[in-house]
PDB file of C-alpha atoms in Angstrom:
ATOM      1  CA  MET A   1      -9.364  11.712  -0.256  1.00 47.00           C
ATOM      2  CA  ALA A   2     -12.982  10.643  -0.511  1.00 52.00           C
ATOM      3  CA  LEU A   3     -14.703   8.181   1.784  1.00 56.00           C
ATOM      4  CA  ARG A   4     -18.156   6.643   1.547  1.00 53.00           C
ATOM      5  CA  GLY A   5     -20.542   7.730   4.246  1.00 50.00           C
ATOM      6  CA  THR A   6     -22.594   5.301   6.300  1.00 49.00           C
ATOM      7  CA  ASP A   7     -25.416   5.733   3.773  1.00 48.00           C
ATOM      8  CA  GLY A   8     -23.156   4.326   1.028  1.00 50.00           C
ATOM      9  CA  GLY A   9     -22.722   7.637  -0.774  1.00 48.00           C
ATOM     10  CA  ARG A  10     -19.265   8.842  -1.621  1.00 49.00           C
ATOM     11  CA  SER A  11     -18.345  12.014   0.210  1.00 46.00           C
ATOM     12  CA  GLY A  12     -15.846  14.675  -0.661  1.00 45.00           C
ATOM     13  CA  GLY A  13     -14.933  17.820   1.231  1.00 46.00           C
ATOM     14  CA  GLY A  14     -17.431  20.484   2.197  1.00 54.00           C
ATOM     15  CA  SER A  15     -19.698  19.588   5.074  1.00 84.00           C
ATOM     16  CA  ARG A  16     -18.506  19.067   8.611  1.00 84.00           C
ATOM     17  CA  ALA A  17     -19.315  15.344   8.361  1.00 84.00           C
ATOM     18  CA  ASP A  18     -17.277  15.076   5.170  1.00 85.00           C
ATOM     19  CA  GLU A  19     -14.343  16.800   6.831  1.00 90.00           C
ATOM     20  CA  GLN A  20     -14.564  14.400   9.749  1.00 91.00           C
ATOM     21  CA  ARG A  21     -14.531  11.421   7.398  1.00 90.00           C
ATOM     22  CA  GLN A  22     -11.431  12.727   5.685  1.00 92.00           C
ATOM     23  CA  ARG A  23      -9.738  13.210   9.057  1.00 94.00           C
ATOM     24  CA  ILE A  24     -10.606   9.621   9.940  1.00 96.00           C
ATOM     25  CA  LEU A  25      -9.232   8.385   6.609  1.00 95.00           C
ATOM     26  CA  ALA A  26      -6.004  10.330   7.059  1.00 95.00           C
ATOM     27  CA  GLY A  27      -5.571   8.763  10.479  1.00 96.00           C
ATOM     28  CA  ALA A  28      -6.239   5.298   9.060  1.00 96.00           C
ATOM     29  CA  VAL A  29      -3.690   5.836   6.262  1.00 97.00           C
ATOM     30  CA  SER A  30      -1.029   6.711   8.811  1.00 96.00           C
ATOM     31  CA  LEU A  31      -1.798   3.590  10.847  1.00 97.00           C
ATOM     32  CA  PHE A  32      -2.124   1.218   7.883  1.00 97.00           C
ATOM     33  CA  SER A  33       1.131   2.359   6.298  1.00 95.00           C
ATOM     34  CA  ARG A  34       3.050   2.149   9.564  1.00 95.00           C
ATOM     35  CA  SER A  35       1.625  -0.995  11.169  1.00 96.00           C
ATOM     36  CA  GLY A  36      -0.068  -2.862   8.324  1.00 96.00           C
ATOM     37  CA  TYR A  37      -3.788  -3.074   7.603  1.00 96.00           C
ATOM     38  CA  ARG A  38      -4.388  -6.371   9.395  1.00 96.00           C
ATOM     39  CA  ALA A  39      -2.710  -5.230  12.605  1.00 97.00           C
ATOM     40  CA  VAL A  40      -4.894  -2.127  12.930  1.00 97.00           C
ATOM     41  CA  SER A  41      -8.328  -2.255  14.568  1.00 96.00           C
ATOM     42  CA  MET A  42     -11.166   0.205  14.411  1.00 96.00           C
ATOM     43  CA  ASN A  43     -10.372   0.953  18.061  1.00 96.00           C
ATOM     44  CA  ASP A  44      -6.919   2.052  16.907  1.00 97.00           C
ATOM     45  CA  VAL A  45      -8.403   4.257  14.201  1.00 97.00           C
ATOM     46  CA  ALA A  46     -10.839   5.840  16.649  1.00 97.00           C
ATOM     47  CA  ALA A  47      -8.070   6.530  19.174  1.00 97.00           C
ATOM     48  CA  SER A  48      -5.805   8.040  16.527  1.00 96.00           C
ATOM     49  CA  VAL A  49      -8.361  10.737  15.705  1.00 96.00           C
ATOM     50  CA  GLY A  50      -9.726  11.210  19.226  1.00 96.00           C
ATOM     51  CA  LEU A  51     -13.151   9.639  18.688  1.00 95.00           C
ATOM     52  CA  SER A  52     -15.095   6.999  20.563  1.00 95.00           C
ATOM     53  CA  LYS A  53     -15.765   3.805  18.636  1.00 92.00           C
ATOM     54  CA  PRO A  54     -19.541   4.463  18.421  1.00 93.00           C
ATOM     55  CA  THR A  55     -18.809   7.925  17.031  1.00 94.00           C
ATOM     56  CA  LEU A  56     -16.360   6.459  14.500  1.00 95.00           C
ATOM     57  CA  TYR A  57     -19.049   4.083  13.236  1.00 93.00           C
ATOM     58  CA  HIS A  58     -21.337   7.048  12.702  1.00 92.00           C
ATOM     59  CA  TYR A  59     -18.957   8.139   9.943  1.00 92.00           C
ATOM     60  CA  VAL A  60     -17.444   4.858   8.690  1.00 92.00           C
ATOM     61  CA  ARG A  61     -19.171   1.502   8.407  1.00 92.00           C
ATOM     62  CA  THR A  62     -16.176  -0.850   8.262  1.00 93.00           C
ATOM     63  CA  LYS A  63     -12.399  -0.996   8.208  1.00 94.00           C
ATOM     64  CA  GLU A  64     -12.699  -2.363   4.666  1.00 94.00           C
ATOM     65  CA  ASP A  65     -14.337   0.902   3.593  1.00 93.00           C
ATOM     66  CA  LEU A  66     -11.220   2.736   4.713  1.00 96.00           C
ATOM     67  CA  LEU A  67      -8.986   0.420   2.694  1.00 96.00           C
ATOM     68  CA  VAL A  68     -11.132   0.727  -0.416  1.00 95.00           C
ATOM     69  CA  ALA A  69     -11.051   4.520  -0.084  1.00 94.00           C
ATOM     70  CA  VAL A  70      -7.240   4.447  -0.197  1.00 94.00           C
ATOM     71  CA  TYR A  71      -7.236   2.505  -3.464  1.00 95.00           C
ATOM     72  CA  GLU A  72      -9.918   4.736  -4.959  1.00 94.00           C
ATOM     73  CA  GLU A  73      -7.951   7.850  -4.074  1.00 93.00           C
ATOM     74  CA  VAL A  74      -4.725   6.589  -5.660  1.00 95.00           C
ATOM     75  CA  LEU A  75      -6.335   5.191  -8.796  1.00 96.00           C
ATOM     76  CA  ASP A  76      -8.733   8.074  -9.403  1.00 95.00           C
ATOM     77  CA  GLU A  77      -5.937  10.618  -9.114  1.00 96.00           C
ATOM     78  CA  SER A  78      -3.575   8.514 -11.240  1.00 97.00           C
ATOM     79  CA  LEU A  79      -6.167   8.153 -13.987  1.00 97.00           C
ATOM     80  CA  ARG A  80      -7.153  11.835 -13.978  1.00 97.00           C
ATOM     81  CA  SER A  81      -3.536  12.910 -14.124  1.00 98.00           C
ATOM     82  CA  ALA A  82      -2.581  10.451 -16.877  1.00 98.00           C
ATOM     83  CA  ARG A  83      -5.459  11.514 -19.103  1.00 98.00           C
ATOM     84  CA  ARG A  84      -4.654  15.177 -18.585  1.00 98.00           C
ATOM     85  CA  ILE A  85      -0.983  14.633 -19.395  1.00 99.00           C
ATOM     86  CA  VAL A  86      -1.739  12.815 -22.648  1.00 98.00           C
ATOM     87  CA  ALA A  87      -4.266  15.470 -23.689  1.00 98.00           C
ATOM     88  CA  GLU A  88      -1.910  18.384 -22.979  1.00 98.00           C
ATOM     89  CA  ALA A  89       1.477  17.018 -24.083  1.00 98.00           C
ATOM     90  CA  PRO A  90       2.925  18.737 -27.172  1.00 98.00           C
ATOM     91  CA  SER A  91       4.230  15.459 -28.641  1.00 98.00           C
ATOM     92  CA  THR A  92       3.782  11.721 -28.240  1.00 98.00           C
ATOM     93  CA  ARG A  93       7.277  11.343 -26.793  1.00 98.00           C
ATOM     94  CA  GLU A  94       6.655  14.107 -24.284  1.00 98.00           C
ATOM     95  CA  ALA A  95       3.419  12.419 -23.243  1.00 99.00           C
ATOM     96  CA  VAL A  96       5.324   9.257 -22.344  1.00 98.00           C
ATOM     97  CA  ARG A  97       8.042  11.235 -20.578  1.00 98.00           C
ATOM     98  CA  ARG A  98       5.560  13.221 -18.508  1.00 99.00           C
ATOM     99  CA  LEU A  99       3.622  10.074 -17.586  1.00 99.00           C
ATOM    100  CA  ILE A 100       6.789   8.524 -16.155  1.00 99.00           C
ATOM    101  CA  VAL A 101       7.846  11.682 -14.336  1.00 98.00           C
ATOM    102  CA  GLU A 102       4.408  12.157 -12.813  1.00 98.00           C
ATOM    103  CA  ARG A 103       4.183   8.538 -11.723  1.00 98.00           C
ATOM    104  CA  VAL A 104       7.490   8.827  -9.897  1.00 98.00           C
ATOM    105  CA  ARG A 105       6.543  12.174  -8.356  1.00 98.00           C
ATOM    106  CA  TYR A 106       3.177  10.958  -7.112  1.00 97.00           C
ATOM    107  CA  THR A 107       4.657   7.743  -5.749  1.00 97.00           C
ATOM    108  CA  CYS A 108       7.429   9.538  -3.871  1.00 97.00           C
ATOM    109  CA  GLU A 109       5.168  12.253  -2.469  1.00 96.00           C
ATOM    110  CA  HIS A 110       2.448   9.801  -1.322  1.00 96.00           C
ATOM    111  CA  ARG A 111       4.519   6.928  -0.017  1.00 94.00           C
ATOM    112  CA  ASP A 112       2.063   6.208   2.800  1.00 94.00           C
ATOM    113  CA  LEU A 113      -0.751   5.638   0.303  1.00 95.00           C
ATOM    114  CA  LEU A 114       1.398   3.591  -2.068  1.00 94.00           C
ATOM    115  CA  THR A 115       2.769   1.462   0.768  1.00 94.00           C
ATOM    116  CA  ILE A 116      -0.796   0.415   1.544  1.00 96.00           C
ATOM    117  CA  CYS A 117      -1.685  -0.201  -2.102  1.00 94.00           C
ATOM    118  CA  PHE A 118       1.375  -2.342  -2.775  1.00 93.00           C
ATOM    119  CA  HIS A 119       1.117  -4.401   0.412  1.00 93.00           C
ATOM    120  CA  GLU A 120      -2.584  -4.828   1.152  1.00 94.00           C
ATOM    121  CA  GLU A 121      -4.233  -5.847  -2.118  1.00 92.00           C
ATOM    122  CA  SER A 122      -5.069  -9.317  -0.787  1.00 92.00           C
ATOM    123  CA  ALA A 123      -7.086  -7.703   2.021  1.00 93.00           C
ATOM    124  CA  LEU A 124      -9.538  -6.059  -0.369  1.00 91.00           C
ATOM    125  CA  PRO A 125     -13.070  -7.451  -0.063  1.00 84.00           C
ATOM    126  CA  ALA A 126     -13.675  -9.854  -2.972  1.00 86.00           C
ATOM    127  CA  GLU A 127     -16.808  -8.040  -4.144  1.00 86.00           C
ATOM    128  CA  LEU A 128     -14.906  -4.746  -4.358  1.00 86.00           C
ATOM    129  CA  ALA A 129     -11.539  -5.945  -5.612  1.00 91.00           C
ATOM    130  CA  GLU A 130     -12.467  -6.380  -9.271  1.00 91.00           C
ATOM    131  CA  PRO A 131     -13.737  -2.801  -9.827  1.00 92.00           C
ATOM    132  CA  ILE A 132     -10.536  -1.510  -8.247  1.00 94.00           C
ATOM    133  CA  LEU A 133      -8.355  -3.798 -10.358  1.00 92.00           C
ATOM    134  CA  GLU A 134     -10.235  -2.742 -13.486  1.00 94.00           C
ATOM    135  CA  ARG A 135      -9.531   0.889 -12.652  1.00 95.00           C
ATOM    136  CA  ARG A 136      -5.847   0.031 -12.371  1.00 95.00           C
ATOM    137  CA  ARG A 137      -5.955  -1.707 -15.742  1.00 96.00           C
ATOM    138  CA  GLU A 138      -7.626   1.386 -17.177  1.00 97.00           C
ATOM    139  CA  PHE A 139      -4.733   3.521 -15.959  1.00 98.00           C
ATOM    140  CA  GLU A 140      -2.229   1.076 -17.451  1.00 98.00           C
ATOM    141  CA  ARG A 141      -4.108   1.237 -20.777  1.00 98.00           C
ATOM    142  CA  VAL A 142      -3.670   5.004 -20.874  1.00 98.00           C
ATOM    143  CA  VAL A 143       0.089   4.556 -20.521  1.00 98.00           C
ATOM    144  CA  ARG A 144       0.173   1.740 -23.070  1.00 98.00           C
ATOM    145  CA  ASP A 145      -1.867   3.765 -25.560  1.00 99.00           C
ATOM    146  CA  ALA A 146       0.560   6.679 -25.168  1.00 98.00           C
ATOM    147  CA  VAL A 147       3.535   4.422 -25.905  1.00 98.00           C
ATOM    148  CA  GLU A 148       1.809   2.848 -28.905  1.00 98.00           C
ATOM    149  CA  ALA A 149       0.847   6.291 -30.227  1.00 98.00           C
ATOM    150  CA  HIS A 150       4.491   7.355 -30.096  1.00 97.00           C
ATOM    151  CA  LEU A 151       5.685   4.220 -31.860  1.00 97.00           C
ATOM    152  CA  ALA A 152       3.042   4.647 -34.557  1.00 97.00           C
ATOM    153  CA  ALA A 153       3.875   8.330 -35.038  1.00 96.00           C
ATOM    154  CA  THR A 154       7.632   7.800 -35.298  1.00 95.00           C
ATOM    155  CA  GLY A 155       7.937   4.360 -36.835  1.00 94.00           C
ATOM    156  CA  ARG A 156      10.211   3.271 -34.009  1.00 93.00           C
ATOM    157  CA  THR A 157      10.239  -0.164 -32.445  1.00 93.00           C
ATOM    158  CA  LEU A 158      11.046  -1.497 -29.008  1.00 95.00           C
ATOM    159  CA  PRO A 159      13.449  -4.340 -28.168  1.00 92.00           C
ATOM    160  CA  MET A 160      10.560  -5.943 -26.239  1.00 96.00           C
ATOM    161  CA  SER A 161       6.786  -6.042 -26.336  1.00 97.00           C
ATOM    162  CA  VAL A 162       4.887  -2.860 -25.541  1.00 98.00           C
ATOM    163  CA  GLY A 163       3.321  -4.606 -22.558  1.00 97.00           C
ATOM    164  CA  THR A 164       6.724  -5.518 -21.158  1.00 98.00           C
ATOM    165  CA  TYR A 165       7.990  -1.966 -21.692  1.00 98.00           C
ATOM    166  CA  VAL A 166       4.974  -0.434 -19.927  1.00 98.00           C
ATOM    167  CA  SER A 167       5.312  -2.872 -17.034  1.00 97.00           C
ATOM    168  CA  THR A 168       9.007  -1.992 -16.776  1.00 97.00           C
ATOM    169  CA  CYS A 169       8.234   1.730 -16.714  1.00 98.00           C
ATOM    170  CA  LEU A 170       5.525   1.431 -14.087  1.00 97.00           C
ATOM    171  CA  GLY A 171       7.548  -1.031 -12.036  1.00 96.00           C
ATOM    172  CA  ALA A 172      10.545   1.286 -11.963  1.00 97.00           C
ATOM    173  CA  ALA A 173       8.368   4.270 -11.059  1.00 97.00           C
ATOM    174  CA  ASN A 174       6.371   2.439  -8.408  1.00 95.00           C
ATOM    175  CA  TRP A 175       9.374   0.931  -6.661  1.00 95.00           C
ATOM    176  CA  THR A 176      10.754   4.373  -5.814  1.00 95.00           C
ATOM    177  CA  TYR A 177       8.414   4.410  -2.802  1.00 92.00           C
ATOM    178  CA  LYS A 178      10.867   1.995  -1.155  1.00 91.00           C
ATOM    179  CA  TRP A 179      14.022   4.033  -1.486  1.00 92.00           C
ATOM    180  CA  PHE A 180      13.228   7.683  -2.258  1.00 95.00           C
ATOM    181  CA  ASP A 181      14.800  10.008   0.310  1.00 94.00           C
ATOM    182  CA  PRO A 182      12.698  13.166   0.779  1.00 93.00           C
ATOM    183  CA  SER A 183      15.712  14.911   2.325  1.00 93.00           C
ATOM    184  CA  GLY A 184      17.517  14.770  -1.023  1.00 88.00           C
ATOM    185  CA  PRO A 185      19.674  15.190  -2.904  1.00 94.00           C
ATOM    186  CA  ARG A 186      17.000  14.840  -5.644  1.00 95.00           C
ATOM    187  CA  THR A 187      13.425  16.018  -5.369  1.00 97.00           C
ATOM    188  CA  ALA A 188      10.621  13.691  -6.391  1.00 97.00           C
ATOM    189  CA  THR A 189      10.234  15.474  -9.732  1.00 97.00           C
ATOM    190  CA  GLU A 190      13.976  15.484 -10.375  1.00 98.00           C
ATOM    191  CA  LEU A 191      14.076  11.771  -9.649  1.00 98.00           C
ATOM    192  CA  GLY A 192      11.206  11.345 -12.086  1.00 98.00           C
ATOM    193  CA  ASP A 193      13.249  13.128 -14.744  1.00 98.00           C
ATOM    194  CA  ASP A 194      16.167  10.776 -14.067  1.00 97.00           C
ATOM    195  CA  VAL A 195      14.006   7.649 -14.306  1.00 98.00           C
ATOM    196  CA  ALA A 196      12.314   8.925 -17.472  1.00 98.00           C
ATOM    197  CA  THR A 197      15.674   9.615 -19.117  1.00 97.00           C
ATOM    198  CA  VAL A 198      16.755   6.023 -18.584  1.00 97.00           C
ATOM    199  CA  LEU A 199      13.468   4.502 -19.739  1.00 97.00           C
ATOM    200  CA  LEU A 200      13.135   6.760 -22.773  1.00 97.00           C
ATOM    201  CA  GLY A 201      16.506   5.505 -23.931  1.00 95.00           C
ATOM    202  CA  LEU A 202      14.765   2.253 -24.828  1.00 93.00           C
ATOM    203  CA  LEU A 203      11.984   4.120 -26.590  1.00 92.00           C
ATOM    204  CA  ASP A 204      14.416   6.267 -28.588  1.00 91.00           C
ATOM    205  CA  GLY A 205      16.789   3.498 -29.533  1.00 82.00           C
ATOM    206  CA  GLY A 206      14.643   1.561 -31.999  1.00 54.00           C
TER     207      GLY A 206
END
C-alpha cells in the first residue's frame, strides 16, 4: 500500500520512512476494519504500531490520509488488474470470466480493505471523494467495455441492460467479503469460478 508523506508526496516501498508509513497504514487498516473508522483515533493508530503520537505525525498528517490511502490501494490495484486481464485474455468471454473471478479473489483475500471501502465512504473528505469515485467509475467502465465487446463480437444479447448486468456482477463479487470462509471448503479463486459460472449463464443465454 502507498501512503502520502507529510510533504504531500505519495510514497511507496524502499526507504526506511516509506516502510514505516506502510507499517502505520497496515496498523490503521486492522483498526479501521475491526472497530470502524470513526471509532479509531490517531492515538489508537500510534499505539498499535508502537509509536508516540508526535512520531506518528512525522509520517502521517491526518487520519483522513490513512483512509484515502486505503481507497487508493484498492482502486489502483483493481484498475491495474482489470486492464491487464482484458489485454491478456484470449477471448472476449474469457475476459469477462477472468474479471469476475479476479474480483471475487481480491475481495475475499483483502476483506479488511474491502470492509473499510464498503462501510466508510461517507467519511471521505469532500475534496478527495470525487477523484476516488471517478477512479471507481473508471474501473467499472473497464468491466462494462469488456461485456459490451463480448456482446458485439458474438451478437448475443442480455435479458437486462449492460449497466444492470455489470452492477449485478460486481455486486455479487463484492458481497463475498461478508460471507467467504477462508478455512474452506472453497478457496477464493474457486469461489470466483463458481460465481463466474452463474453470472456467465446470463451472458451465454442470449
